[in-house]
CSV table of C-alpha atoms in Angstrom, one decimal:
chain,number,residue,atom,x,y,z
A,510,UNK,CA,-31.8,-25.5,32.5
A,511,UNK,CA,-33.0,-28.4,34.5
A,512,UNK,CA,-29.8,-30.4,33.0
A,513,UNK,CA,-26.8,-29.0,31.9
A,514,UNK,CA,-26.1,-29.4,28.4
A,515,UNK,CA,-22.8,-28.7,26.6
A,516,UNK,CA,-23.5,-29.0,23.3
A,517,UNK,CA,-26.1,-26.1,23.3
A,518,UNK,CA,-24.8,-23.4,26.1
A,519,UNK,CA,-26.7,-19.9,26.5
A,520,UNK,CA,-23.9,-17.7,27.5
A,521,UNK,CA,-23.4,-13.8,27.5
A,522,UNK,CA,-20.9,-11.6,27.0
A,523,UNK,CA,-20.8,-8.4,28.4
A,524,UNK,CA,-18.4,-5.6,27.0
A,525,UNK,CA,-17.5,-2.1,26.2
A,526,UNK,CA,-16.1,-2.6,22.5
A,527,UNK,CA,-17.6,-4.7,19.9
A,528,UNK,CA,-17.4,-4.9,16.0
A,529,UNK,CA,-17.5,-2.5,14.1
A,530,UNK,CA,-15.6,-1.3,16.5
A,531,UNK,CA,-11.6,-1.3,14.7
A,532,UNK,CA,-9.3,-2.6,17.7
A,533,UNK,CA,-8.3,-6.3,18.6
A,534,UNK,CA,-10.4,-7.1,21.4
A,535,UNK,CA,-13.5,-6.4,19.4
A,536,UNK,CA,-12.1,-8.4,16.1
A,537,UNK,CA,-10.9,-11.4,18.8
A,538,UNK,CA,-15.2,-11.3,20.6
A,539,UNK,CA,-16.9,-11.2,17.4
A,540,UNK,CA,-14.9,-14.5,16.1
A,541,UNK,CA,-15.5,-16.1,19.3
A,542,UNK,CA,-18.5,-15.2,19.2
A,543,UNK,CA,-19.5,-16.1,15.8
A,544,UNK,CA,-17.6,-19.4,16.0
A,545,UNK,CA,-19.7,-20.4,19.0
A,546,UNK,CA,-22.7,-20.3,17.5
A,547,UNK,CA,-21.7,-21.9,14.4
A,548,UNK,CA,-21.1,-25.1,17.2
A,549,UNK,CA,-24.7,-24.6,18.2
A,550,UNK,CA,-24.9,-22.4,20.8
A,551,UNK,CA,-26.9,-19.7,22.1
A,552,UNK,CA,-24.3,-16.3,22.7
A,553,UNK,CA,-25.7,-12.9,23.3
A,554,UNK,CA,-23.7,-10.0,23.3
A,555,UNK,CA,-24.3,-6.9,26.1
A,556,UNK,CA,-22.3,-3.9,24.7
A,557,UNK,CA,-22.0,-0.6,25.9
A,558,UNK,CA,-23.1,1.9,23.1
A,559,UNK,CA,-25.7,1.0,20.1
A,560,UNK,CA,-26.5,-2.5,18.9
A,561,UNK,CA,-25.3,-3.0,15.4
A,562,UNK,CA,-26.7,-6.8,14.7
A,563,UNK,CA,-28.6,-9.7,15.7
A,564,UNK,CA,-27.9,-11.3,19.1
A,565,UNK,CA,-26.8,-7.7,20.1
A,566,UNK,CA,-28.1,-5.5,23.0
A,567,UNK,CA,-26.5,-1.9,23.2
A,568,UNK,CA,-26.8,0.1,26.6
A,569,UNK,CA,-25.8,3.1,27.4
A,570,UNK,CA,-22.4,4.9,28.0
A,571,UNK,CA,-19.5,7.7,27.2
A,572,UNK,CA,-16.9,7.8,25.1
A,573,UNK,CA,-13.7,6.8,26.7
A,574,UNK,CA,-11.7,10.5,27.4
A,575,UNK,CA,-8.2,9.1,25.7
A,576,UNK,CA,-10.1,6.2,23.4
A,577,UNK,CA,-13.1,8.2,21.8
A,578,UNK,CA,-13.8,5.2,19.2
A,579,UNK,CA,-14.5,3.2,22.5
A,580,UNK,CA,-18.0,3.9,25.3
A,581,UNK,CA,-17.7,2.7,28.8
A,582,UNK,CA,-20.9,1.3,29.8
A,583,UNK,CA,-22.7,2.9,32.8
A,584,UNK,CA,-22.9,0.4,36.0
A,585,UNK,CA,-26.2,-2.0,34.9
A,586,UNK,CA,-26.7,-3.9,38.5
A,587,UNK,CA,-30.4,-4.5,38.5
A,588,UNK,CA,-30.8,-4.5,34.8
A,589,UNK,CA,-28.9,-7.4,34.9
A,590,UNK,CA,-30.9,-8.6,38.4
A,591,UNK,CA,-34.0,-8.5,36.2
A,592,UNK,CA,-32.5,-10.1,32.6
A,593,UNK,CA,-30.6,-12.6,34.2
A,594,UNK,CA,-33.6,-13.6,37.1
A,595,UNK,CA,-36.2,-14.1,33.9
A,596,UNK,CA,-33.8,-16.1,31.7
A,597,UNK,CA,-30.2,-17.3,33.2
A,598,UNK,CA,-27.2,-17.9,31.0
A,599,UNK,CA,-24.9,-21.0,31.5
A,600,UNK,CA,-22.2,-18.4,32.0
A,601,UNK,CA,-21.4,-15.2,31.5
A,602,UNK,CA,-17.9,-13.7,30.0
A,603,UNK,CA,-16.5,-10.1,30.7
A,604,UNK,CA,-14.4,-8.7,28.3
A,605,UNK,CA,-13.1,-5.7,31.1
A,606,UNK,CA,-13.6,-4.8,34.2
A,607,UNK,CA,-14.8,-1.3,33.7
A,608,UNK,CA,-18.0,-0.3,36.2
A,609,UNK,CA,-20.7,-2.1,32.8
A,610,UNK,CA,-18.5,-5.7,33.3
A,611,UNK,CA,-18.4,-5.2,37.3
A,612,UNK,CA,-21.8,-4.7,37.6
A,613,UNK,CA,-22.6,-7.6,35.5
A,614,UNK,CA,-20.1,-10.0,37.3
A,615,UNK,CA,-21.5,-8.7,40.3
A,616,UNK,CA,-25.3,-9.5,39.5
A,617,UNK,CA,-24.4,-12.8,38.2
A,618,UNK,CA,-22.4,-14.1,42.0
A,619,UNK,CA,-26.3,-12.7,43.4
A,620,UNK,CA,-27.5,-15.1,40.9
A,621,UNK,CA,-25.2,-18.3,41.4
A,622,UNK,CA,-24.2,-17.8,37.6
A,623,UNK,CA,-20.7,-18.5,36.7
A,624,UNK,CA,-18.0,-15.3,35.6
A,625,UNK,CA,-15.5,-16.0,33.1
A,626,UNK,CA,-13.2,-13.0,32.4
A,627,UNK,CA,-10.7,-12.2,29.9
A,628,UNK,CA,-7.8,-10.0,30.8
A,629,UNK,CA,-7.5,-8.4,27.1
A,630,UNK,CA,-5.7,-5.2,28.6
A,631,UNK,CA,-3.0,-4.3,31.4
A,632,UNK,CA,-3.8,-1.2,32.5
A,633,UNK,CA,-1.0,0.0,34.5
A,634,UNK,CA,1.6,-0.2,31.4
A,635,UNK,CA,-0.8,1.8,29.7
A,636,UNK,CA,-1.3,4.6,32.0
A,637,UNK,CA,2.4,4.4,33.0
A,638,UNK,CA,3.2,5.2,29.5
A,639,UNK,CA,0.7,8.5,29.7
A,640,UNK,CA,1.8,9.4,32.9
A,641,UNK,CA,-0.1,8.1,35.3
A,642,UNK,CA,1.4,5.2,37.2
A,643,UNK,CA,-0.1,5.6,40.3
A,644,UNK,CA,-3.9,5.5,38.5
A,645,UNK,CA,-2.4,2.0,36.5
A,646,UNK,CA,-1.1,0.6,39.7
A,647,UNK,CA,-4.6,1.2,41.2
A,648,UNK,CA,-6.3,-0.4,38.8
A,649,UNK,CA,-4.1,-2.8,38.3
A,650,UNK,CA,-5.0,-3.7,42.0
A,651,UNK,CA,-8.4,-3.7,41.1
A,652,UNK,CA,-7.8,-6.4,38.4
A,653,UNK,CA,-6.4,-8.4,40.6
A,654,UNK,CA,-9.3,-8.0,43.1
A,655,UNK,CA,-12.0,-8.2,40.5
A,656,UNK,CA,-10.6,-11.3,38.6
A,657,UNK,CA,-10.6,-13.0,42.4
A,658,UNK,CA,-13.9,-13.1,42.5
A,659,UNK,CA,-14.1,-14.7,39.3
A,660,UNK,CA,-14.6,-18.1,38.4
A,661,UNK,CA,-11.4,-18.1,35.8
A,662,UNK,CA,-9.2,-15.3,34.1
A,663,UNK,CA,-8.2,-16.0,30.4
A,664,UNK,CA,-5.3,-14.8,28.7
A,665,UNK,CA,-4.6,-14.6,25.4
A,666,UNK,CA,-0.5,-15.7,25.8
A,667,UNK,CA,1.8,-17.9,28.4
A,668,UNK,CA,3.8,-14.6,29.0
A,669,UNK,CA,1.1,-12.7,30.4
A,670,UNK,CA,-0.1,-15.8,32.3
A,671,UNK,CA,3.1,-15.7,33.9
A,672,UNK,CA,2.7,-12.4,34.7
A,673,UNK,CA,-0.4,-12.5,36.6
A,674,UNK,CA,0.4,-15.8,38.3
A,675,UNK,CA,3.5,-13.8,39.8
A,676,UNK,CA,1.3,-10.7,40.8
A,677,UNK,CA,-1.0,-12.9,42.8
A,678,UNK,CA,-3.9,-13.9,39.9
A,679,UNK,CA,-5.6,-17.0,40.7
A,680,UNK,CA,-7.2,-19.5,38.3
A,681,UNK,CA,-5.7,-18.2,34.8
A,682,UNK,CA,-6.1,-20.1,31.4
A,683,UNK,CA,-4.9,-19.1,28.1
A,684,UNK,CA,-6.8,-18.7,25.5
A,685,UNK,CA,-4.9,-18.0,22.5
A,686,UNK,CA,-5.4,-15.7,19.3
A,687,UNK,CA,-5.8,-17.0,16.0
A,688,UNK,CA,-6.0,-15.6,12.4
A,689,UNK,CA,-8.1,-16.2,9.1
A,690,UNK,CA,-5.3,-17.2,7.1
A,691,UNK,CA,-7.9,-17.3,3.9
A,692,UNK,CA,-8.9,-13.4,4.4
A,693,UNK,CA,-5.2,-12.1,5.3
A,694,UNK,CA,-3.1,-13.9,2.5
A,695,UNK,CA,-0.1,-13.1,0.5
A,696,UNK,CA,-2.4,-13.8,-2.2
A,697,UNK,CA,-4.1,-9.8,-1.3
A,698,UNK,CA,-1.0,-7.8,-2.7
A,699,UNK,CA,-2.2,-5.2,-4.6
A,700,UNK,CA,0.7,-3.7,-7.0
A,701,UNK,CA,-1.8,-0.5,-7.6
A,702,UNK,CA,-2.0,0.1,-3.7
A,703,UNK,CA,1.8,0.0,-3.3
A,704,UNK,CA,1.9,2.3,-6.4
A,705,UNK,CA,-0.7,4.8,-4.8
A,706,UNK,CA,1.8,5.4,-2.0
A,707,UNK,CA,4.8,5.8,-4.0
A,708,UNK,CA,6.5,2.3,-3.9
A,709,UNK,CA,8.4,1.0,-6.8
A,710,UNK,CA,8.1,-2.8,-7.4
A,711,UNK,CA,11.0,-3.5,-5.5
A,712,UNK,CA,11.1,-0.7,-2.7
A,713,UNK,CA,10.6,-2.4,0.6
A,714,UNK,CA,7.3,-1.3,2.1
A,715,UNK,CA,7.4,-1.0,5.9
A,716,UNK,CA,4.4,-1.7,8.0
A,717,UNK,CA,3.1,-0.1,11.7
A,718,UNK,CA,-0.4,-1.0,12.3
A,719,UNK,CA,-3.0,-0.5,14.8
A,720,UNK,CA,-4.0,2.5,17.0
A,721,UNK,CA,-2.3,5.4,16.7
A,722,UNK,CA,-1.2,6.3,20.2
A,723,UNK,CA,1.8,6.8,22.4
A,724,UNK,CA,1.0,3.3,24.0
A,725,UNK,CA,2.5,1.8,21.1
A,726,UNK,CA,5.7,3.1,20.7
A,727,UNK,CA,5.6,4.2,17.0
A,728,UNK,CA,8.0,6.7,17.5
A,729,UNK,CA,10.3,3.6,17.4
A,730,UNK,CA,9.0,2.4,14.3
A,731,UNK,CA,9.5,5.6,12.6
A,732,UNK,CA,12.9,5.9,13.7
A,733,UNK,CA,13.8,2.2,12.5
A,734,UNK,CA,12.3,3.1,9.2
A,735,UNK,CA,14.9,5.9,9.2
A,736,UNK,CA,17.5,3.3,9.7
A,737,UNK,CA,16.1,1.3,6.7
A,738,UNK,CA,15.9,4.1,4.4
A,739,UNK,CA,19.6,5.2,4.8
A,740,UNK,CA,19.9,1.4,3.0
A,741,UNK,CA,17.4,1.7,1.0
A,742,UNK,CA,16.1,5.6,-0.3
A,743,UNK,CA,13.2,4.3,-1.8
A,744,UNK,CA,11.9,2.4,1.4
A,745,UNK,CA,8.3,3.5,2.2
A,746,UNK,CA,6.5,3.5,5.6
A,747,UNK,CA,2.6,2.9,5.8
A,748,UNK,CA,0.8,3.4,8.9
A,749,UNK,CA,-2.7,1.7,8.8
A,750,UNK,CA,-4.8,2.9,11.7
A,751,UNK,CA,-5.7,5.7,13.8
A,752,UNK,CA,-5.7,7.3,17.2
A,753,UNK,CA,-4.5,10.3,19.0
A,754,UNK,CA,-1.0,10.6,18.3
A,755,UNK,CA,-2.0,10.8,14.5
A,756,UNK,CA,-2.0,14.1,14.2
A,757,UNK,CA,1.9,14.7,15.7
A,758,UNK,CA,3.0,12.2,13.8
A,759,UNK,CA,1.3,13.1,10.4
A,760,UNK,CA,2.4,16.5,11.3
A,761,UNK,CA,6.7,15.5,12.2
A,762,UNK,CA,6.4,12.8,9.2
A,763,UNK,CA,5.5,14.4,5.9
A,764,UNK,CA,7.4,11.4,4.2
A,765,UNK,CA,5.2,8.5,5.8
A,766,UNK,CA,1.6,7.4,4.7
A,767,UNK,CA,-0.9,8.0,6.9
A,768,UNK,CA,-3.7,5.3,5.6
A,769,UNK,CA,-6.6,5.4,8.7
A,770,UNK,CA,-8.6,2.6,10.0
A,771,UNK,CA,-9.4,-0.1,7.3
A,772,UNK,CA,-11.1,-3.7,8.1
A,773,UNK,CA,-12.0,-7.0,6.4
A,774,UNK,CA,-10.6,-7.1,2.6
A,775,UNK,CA,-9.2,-3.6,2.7
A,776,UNK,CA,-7.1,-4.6,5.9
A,777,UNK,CA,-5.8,-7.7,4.4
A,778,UNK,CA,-4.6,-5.9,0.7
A,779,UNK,CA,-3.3,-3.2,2.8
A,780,UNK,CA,-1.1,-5.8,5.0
A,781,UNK,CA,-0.3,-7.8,2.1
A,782,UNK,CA,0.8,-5.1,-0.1
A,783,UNK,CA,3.8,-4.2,2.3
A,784,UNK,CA,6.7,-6.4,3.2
A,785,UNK,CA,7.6,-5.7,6.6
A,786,UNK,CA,6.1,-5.1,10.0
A,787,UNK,CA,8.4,-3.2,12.7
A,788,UNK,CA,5.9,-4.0,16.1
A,789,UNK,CA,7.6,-2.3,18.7
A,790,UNK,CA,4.6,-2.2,21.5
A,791,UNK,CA,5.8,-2.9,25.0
A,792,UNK,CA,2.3,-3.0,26.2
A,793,UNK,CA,0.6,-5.9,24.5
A,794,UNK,CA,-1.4,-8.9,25.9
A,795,UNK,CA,-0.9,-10.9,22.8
A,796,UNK,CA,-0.8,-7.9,19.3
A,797,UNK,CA,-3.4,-9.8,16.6
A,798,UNK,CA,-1.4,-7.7,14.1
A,799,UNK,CA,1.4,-9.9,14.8
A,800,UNK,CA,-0.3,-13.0,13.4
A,801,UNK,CA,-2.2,-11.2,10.4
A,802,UNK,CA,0.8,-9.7,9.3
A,803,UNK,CA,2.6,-13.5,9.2
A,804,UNK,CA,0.2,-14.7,7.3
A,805,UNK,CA,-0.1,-12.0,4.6
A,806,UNK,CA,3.7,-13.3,4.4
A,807,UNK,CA,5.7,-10.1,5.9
A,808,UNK,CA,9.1,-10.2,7.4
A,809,UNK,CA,8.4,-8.9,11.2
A,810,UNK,CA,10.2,-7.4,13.8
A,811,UNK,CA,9.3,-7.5,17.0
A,812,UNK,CA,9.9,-7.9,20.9
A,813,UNK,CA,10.6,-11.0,22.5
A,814,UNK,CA,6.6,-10.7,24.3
A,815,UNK,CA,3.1,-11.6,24.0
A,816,UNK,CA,2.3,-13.2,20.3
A,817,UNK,CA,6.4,-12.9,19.4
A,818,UNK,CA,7.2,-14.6,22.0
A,819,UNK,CA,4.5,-17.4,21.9
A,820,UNK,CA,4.7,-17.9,18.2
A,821,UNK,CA,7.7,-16.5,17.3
A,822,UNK,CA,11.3,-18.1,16.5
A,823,UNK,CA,14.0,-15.4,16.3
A,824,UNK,CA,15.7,-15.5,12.9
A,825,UNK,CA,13.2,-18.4,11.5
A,826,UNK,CA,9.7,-16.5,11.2
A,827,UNK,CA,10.6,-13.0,12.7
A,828,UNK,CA,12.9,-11.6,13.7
A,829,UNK,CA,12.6,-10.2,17.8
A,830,UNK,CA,14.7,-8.7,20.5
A,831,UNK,CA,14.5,-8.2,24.2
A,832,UNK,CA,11.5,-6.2,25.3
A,833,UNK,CA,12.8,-2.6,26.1
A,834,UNK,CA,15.9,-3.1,23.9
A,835,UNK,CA,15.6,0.1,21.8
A,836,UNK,CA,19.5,0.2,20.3
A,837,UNK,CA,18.4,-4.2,19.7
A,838,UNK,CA,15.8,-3.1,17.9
A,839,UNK,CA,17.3,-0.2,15.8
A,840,UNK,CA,20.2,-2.9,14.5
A,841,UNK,CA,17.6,-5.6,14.1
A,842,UNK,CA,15.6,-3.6,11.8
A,843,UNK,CA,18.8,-2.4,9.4
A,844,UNK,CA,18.8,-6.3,8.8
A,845,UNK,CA,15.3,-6.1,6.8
A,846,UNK,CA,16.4,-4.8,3.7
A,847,UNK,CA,17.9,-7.7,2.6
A,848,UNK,CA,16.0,-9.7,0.3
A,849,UNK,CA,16.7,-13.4,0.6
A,850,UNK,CA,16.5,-12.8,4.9
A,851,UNK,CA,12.7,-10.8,4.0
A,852,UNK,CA,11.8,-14.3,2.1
A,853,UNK,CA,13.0,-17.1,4.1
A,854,UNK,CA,11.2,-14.6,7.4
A,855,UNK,CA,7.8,-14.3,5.4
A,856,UNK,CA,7.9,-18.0,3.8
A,857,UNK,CA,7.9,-19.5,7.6
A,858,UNK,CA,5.9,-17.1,8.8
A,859,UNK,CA,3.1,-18.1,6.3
A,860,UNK,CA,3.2,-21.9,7.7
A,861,UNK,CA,3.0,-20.7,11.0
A,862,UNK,CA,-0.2,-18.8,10.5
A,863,UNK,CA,-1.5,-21.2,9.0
A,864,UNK,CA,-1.3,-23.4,11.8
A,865,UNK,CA,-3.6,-21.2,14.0
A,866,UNK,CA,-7.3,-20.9,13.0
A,867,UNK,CA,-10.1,-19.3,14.7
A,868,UNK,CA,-11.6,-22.2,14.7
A,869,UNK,CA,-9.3,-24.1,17.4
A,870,UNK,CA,-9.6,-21.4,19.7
A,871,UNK,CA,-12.9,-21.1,19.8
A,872,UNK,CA,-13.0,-24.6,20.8
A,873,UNK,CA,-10.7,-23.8,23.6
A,874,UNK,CA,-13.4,-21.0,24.7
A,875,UNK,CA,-16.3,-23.4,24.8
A,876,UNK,CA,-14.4,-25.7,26.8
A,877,UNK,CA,-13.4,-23.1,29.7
A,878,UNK,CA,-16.8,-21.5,29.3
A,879,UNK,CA,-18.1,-25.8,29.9
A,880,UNK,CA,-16.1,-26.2,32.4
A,881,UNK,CA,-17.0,-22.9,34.7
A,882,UNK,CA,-21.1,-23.7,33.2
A,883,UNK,CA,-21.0,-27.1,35.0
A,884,UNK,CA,-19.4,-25.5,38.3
A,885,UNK,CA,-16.2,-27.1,38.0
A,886,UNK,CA,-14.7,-23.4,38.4
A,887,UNK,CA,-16.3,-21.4,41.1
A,888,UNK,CA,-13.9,-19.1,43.2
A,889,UNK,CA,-13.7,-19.9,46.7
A,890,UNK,CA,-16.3,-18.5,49.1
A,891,UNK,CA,-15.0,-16.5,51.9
A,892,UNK,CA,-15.1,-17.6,54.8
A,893,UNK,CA,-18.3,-16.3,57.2
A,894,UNK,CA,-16.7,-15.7,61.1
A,895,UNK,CA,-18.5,-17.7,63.9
């Protein structure tokens, strides 16, 4: 472009997961995404694995060893030399900095194009919950490095913000989650669904969603629900998702319904149709779930991080306590059963969903990805000796 022109930006986005792929960072890119578009602009999306719509290219890649739904693109240097040389984007955005997004970020600093990155995922709490610390503080170093070089790094809450500023991050920005408060409603509860896993009208239906993995500390969850149901025998548990701790868990848990992946209008009547959502993950960057599960009206209990602590008021909209606070957590949850607490819990949380539409953030988006388009954003260039 001879003359930069906000109003109709060609940007790219380069990343490893993609809808229909069932996990938040793919719901969060395909409403960015979609919502840039619908403000005029040109957004093509480089994915690792096949294509699966217009405005799509798929390249190649493995399934991820410990995240099979996932593919990690292969390195794409001079594939990207070549694209970007014949027709260069505004800006490009990568969703992770696996060896696909490097390569792309790398191409595009050959090409004086503008990197925005999203930090969707801290990899050392996740491989220190596996086992592997010293591989999570590695890459956690090579985050650090990688978003250097980067015009800016977005976030999706002030907590991790904070975190990254203390770690050494440069250039951060948050770019906040929101929720379709129309598709996830109170309005989806489905009597028939509750009834199809054994709920009376009145049993309180607890919640755990997402993947399925040790990450996400469902084994908390589980044991909270135990805690419920010694107040209240018919208390259900519903896990909607998958992963690879299903099977364990399915296995120890005869007495909890195992549902599998759902999306769209099965998702929503399947949130809807419980009343409560125990969220015990220490390793989120923000937790989408959170804010779909407010705005199908559930009473949530959470830790005081990421979405919770952004959006969350303890004892108004959810309840939350200290991250790492198991015993907190535990006597937190034993306050659930009580009716009029579940109500005044879900009717706030409703209005505070309803507050946060797609819609705003993806106005927030197309003003970082302006601002790093017209330059305003470039990392520092090191310094050349003599």
């Amino acid at each position: 472009m001879t003359e930069f022109d906000l109003a109709r930006m060609h940007i790219e986005v380069v990343t490893d997961t993609y809808s229909p792929d069932v996990n938040g960072v793919a719901r969060t890119l395909r409403n960015l995404c979609e919502g840039m578009r619908g403000h005029g602009h040109r957004v093509e999306v480089i994915r690792s694995g096949k294509a699966h719509g217009p405005h799509e290219t798929g390249v190649p890649g493995w399934s991820v060893p410990w995240y099979r739904e996932v593919r990690m693109g292969w390195p794409r240097y001079r594939w990207f030399l070549r694209r970007w040389s014949a027709a260069a984007p505004d800006a490009i955005y990568v969703s992770v900095e696996t060896a696909l997004g490097y390569s792309a970020a790398a191409a595009a600093r050959k090409l004086g194009i503008p990197v925005v990155a999203g930090f969707h995922t801290n990899f050392r709490e996740y491989f220190h919950n596996y086992g592997f610390g010293w591989l999570g503080d590695f890459l956690f170093r090579y985050q650090r490095w990688f978003h250097g070089r980067t015009a800016m790094t977005l976030v999706p809450s002030p907590v991790s913000r904070q975190k990254l500023l203390r770690e050494g991050f440069q250039r951060v920005e948050i770019l906040g989650r929101g929720v379709d408060a129309e598709l996830f409603s109170p309005l989806k509860r489905d009597d028939s669904l509750r009834a199809s896993w054994g709920a009376g009208p009145d049993a309180p239906v607890i919640l755990v969603g997402g993947r399925i993995s040790s990450e996400k500390n469902i084994g908390l969850a589980i044991r909270a629900f135990r805690r419920i149901k010694e107040l209240r025998p018919d208390a259900v548990c519903v896990l909607v998702g998958d992963g690879p701790a299903r099977a364990k868990l399915e296995h120890d848990n005869p007495d909890v319904v195992f549902t599998g992946y759902h999306a769209g209008e099965e998702l929503a009547h399947h949130y809807a149709s419980t009343d409560i959502l125990l969220f015990p993950s220490e390793t989120e960057t923000f937790g989408n779930v959170l804010l779909e599960a407010m705005a199908c009206g559930l009473a949530i209990l959470a830790y005081d991080d990421a979405a919770a602590a952004w959006h969350g008021v303890d004892g108004k909209n959810l309840l939350k306590v200290p991250k790492g606070d198991e015993a907190a957590f535990l006597e937190a949850a034993v306050r659930l059963p009580d009716p009029v607490l579940r109500r005044h819990l879900a009717d706030n949380a409703v209005r505070t969903a309803g507050g946060l539409s797609w819609e705003s953030v993806v106005g927030q988006w197309e003003h970082f990805l302006g601002l790093a388009a017209k330059k305003r954003f470039l990392p520092p260039r090191p310094e050349v000796a003599g």
